[in-house]
């Protein structure tokens, strides 16, 4: 178990690194999918099979696909890749990397203070999760349903094309031509 | 049953989170920024599941489900917004989208 | 009948309120009726109440009408209450009657002015406050009237406020009298401190029993009250405002600055005579100030060219006579001179106003002349009033009032020969400048044409006042002419009689002849120098002495350098008002901080994310370190 964990961890970290350094959007997305799959294996190793499945189905399967659809719809061609390479100069990495290194060090210090007794990895079955979800945390479920509903409505509205506002003379001619087209 | 050390899981989550943070800070293209945000969300979910495995309770997994739902909604709305931005400004460079300054 | 006492000040006050609220909508006839009528009914009521009071006097020769309690703080309970005795009756009669005549005059005089209703509103308010002053039963109500007349004086001097000169004159009047008012207020505080009441009769009684003659507290209080009287009555050293106050319309000069407001000081001193008798130093000071003022003002009047300024200096001089009379203990005579002075001085101002109006606002009397034939009524009334002012012997009222004062300044036991000499010279100078004015204005060649002759509403008050200037004197005849003196007899319930020196009594006739001779000599001198032979006066006008006297004996120059310029200097230093700057500094600070912080809002997402990360770093570091 432990070796699976460490291997998947390495894969996840490496592929995440590739995500953030790619210039082509689709390549980055594909690397992210790899990273998500690696994390799913980690979930298995941690004894959360339900979550592992959900990760693959929803995160890698739906959300990433959504991303890919949008990227393809935006039709960013070769020029965008060249643009990206212009935007992504090496000296821009300098500041964020420093900050992040400091944060990493602090996190490691914090987490190493939790002196490790090793706990047994018990697998928590989906049944336990489901029972808990629909009894104790029912309100949360309802709220996420509302949230998803809001997301749907918002996405629909934002994705709708804007109505073109024509001058009334032009509007008349357009409807006239349409009527002519229909009768003919 | 084998065991996974608790700190390693957390450190992994921290590393992934910070990589996502670097992505947000460095990339200028808004799609990449959104992607990096997804990485960060995922990493925090990993931290929750690790904690739930340590305490042997399902609450962490439930939290991860909620995070998942929220990420889905956020991504859908976010991508719709990105399409609107592209439609309006014909560019995806966030540094030029600074009308809200001051 | 006496119960209607409260109506006398209330009716003009009601007139003011109605004119203030509805004056803009009434037509001129309505305004005139309301304005003149309210004071007219007051005058009528005063006459009726006076008759009632004289024929069947109430107990103690005084009538008290409390209306309500004004405030009640720790036993200090001033009320709105009116007190009628012979002194206040005479003052009320003079104010309301002369006031009524002046209102009638101004109904025609101000007819072309667009501020017609405002004028009558202010005049009515003034009459209401002045009557409140003289009828007040306690010092607080008196002070209310005092301040009120000061306010109305300011409003009326600056009536034509669109000219900045008029506003300066009004400001000057208000500020200079304010100095006196402050002194009086401190005096009133001292009285409250000692007696916890401001009721006049109570205080006068308590003073006579509790305070020792000549004690420092009595001297201090009397001195402070004298300060107030000096301010209001334009005596030395606070006399500089009255000549400039002539910037107001002529009816205002007549009512306020001749007949009534400037005599408020005389009323105050007469009312608190007990206090002044307990402080002989201050009473001497009153006499000396009166004497000096009358002399200096008389000399200044000799060189003025504006007819109203001559009359202003003349007013200062005549009030000096009243102060002199009060200072030597001839209380009733000071009041008598006040009443006669009210008649002839108001008449002089009204006539001067008519002349100025008729010559299209020409104020310089040396540009007038020859108006004897053109304005006959004005000429004869002016002549009668001038004769009264100069104390023309036997037939004018001024002779009876002024001569007695001059004699008593020698004969009273607190008078002195020096005072007599000064008042004598003053009388001589008075007749010189008065007839100089008459000759310059009405005789000789006509230098400016007459454009506007007066109507009936102007002529009637002039004639009535002229009659009073002649007949008013006969209520107080001196000993040498029969001693028929109902006036003093009427007042002796309120004011003590003069105490004579032992060797002074036989000299009265001699002194009267001297005074009469001086008056006639003055008229002759004026005739010579200002009518027959003007070359000498032309040369005199160029000399430095003439210029010095023309400028009011340099008082304005002195006060400018001593008070006005330093005040302006300090005001200029604080031009940018450092307290204001403190508040501006706070806003500048906020604005500067805002500008600094706005730079952090770049509108770029990556910058915001970076800052959030930096914040996380700092927070975690703090958590780890502590």
Short mmCIF file of C-alpha atoms in Angstrom, two decimals, chain A residues 92 95-96 99-100 102-103 105-107 109-110 113, chain C residues 606 610 613-614 616-624:
data_model
loop_
_atom_site.label_atom_id
_atom_site.label_comp_id
_atom_site.label_asym_id
_atom_site.label_seq_id
_atom_site.Cartn_x
_atom_site.Cartn_y
_atom_site.Cartn_z
CA UNK A 92 8.01 35.75 -14.16
CA UNK A 95 8.56 35.87 -7.31
CA UNK A 96 5.83 33.22 -7.02
CA UNK A 99 6.77 32.84 -2.00
CA UNK A 100 5.68 29.29 -2.54
CA UNK A 102 8.56 29.79 1.91
CA UNK A 103 5.04 28.46 2.23
CA UNK A 105 8.80 25.11 4.21
CA UNK A 106 6.30 26.44 6.68
CA UNK A 107 3.78 23.75 5.83
CA UNK A 109 7.40 22.46 9.62
CA UNK A 110 3.77 22.59 10.70
CA UNK A 113 5.01 18.62 14.38
CA UNK C 606 -2.52 38.02 -10.58
CA UNK C 610 0.13 37.52 -5.15
CA UNK C 613 -0.18 34.71 -0.96
CA UNK C 614 2.04 37.23 0.74
CA UNK C 616 -0.74 33.88 3.91
CA UNK C 617 3.04 33.77 4.23
CA UNK C 618 3.06 36.48 6.84
CA UNK C 619 0.25 34.92 8.82
CA UNK C 620 1.81 31.48 8.86
CA UNK C 621 5.15 32.96 9.85
CA UNK C 622 3.56 34.69 12.77
CA UNK C 623 1.80 31.52 13.80
CA UNK C 624 4.97 29.52 13.60
#
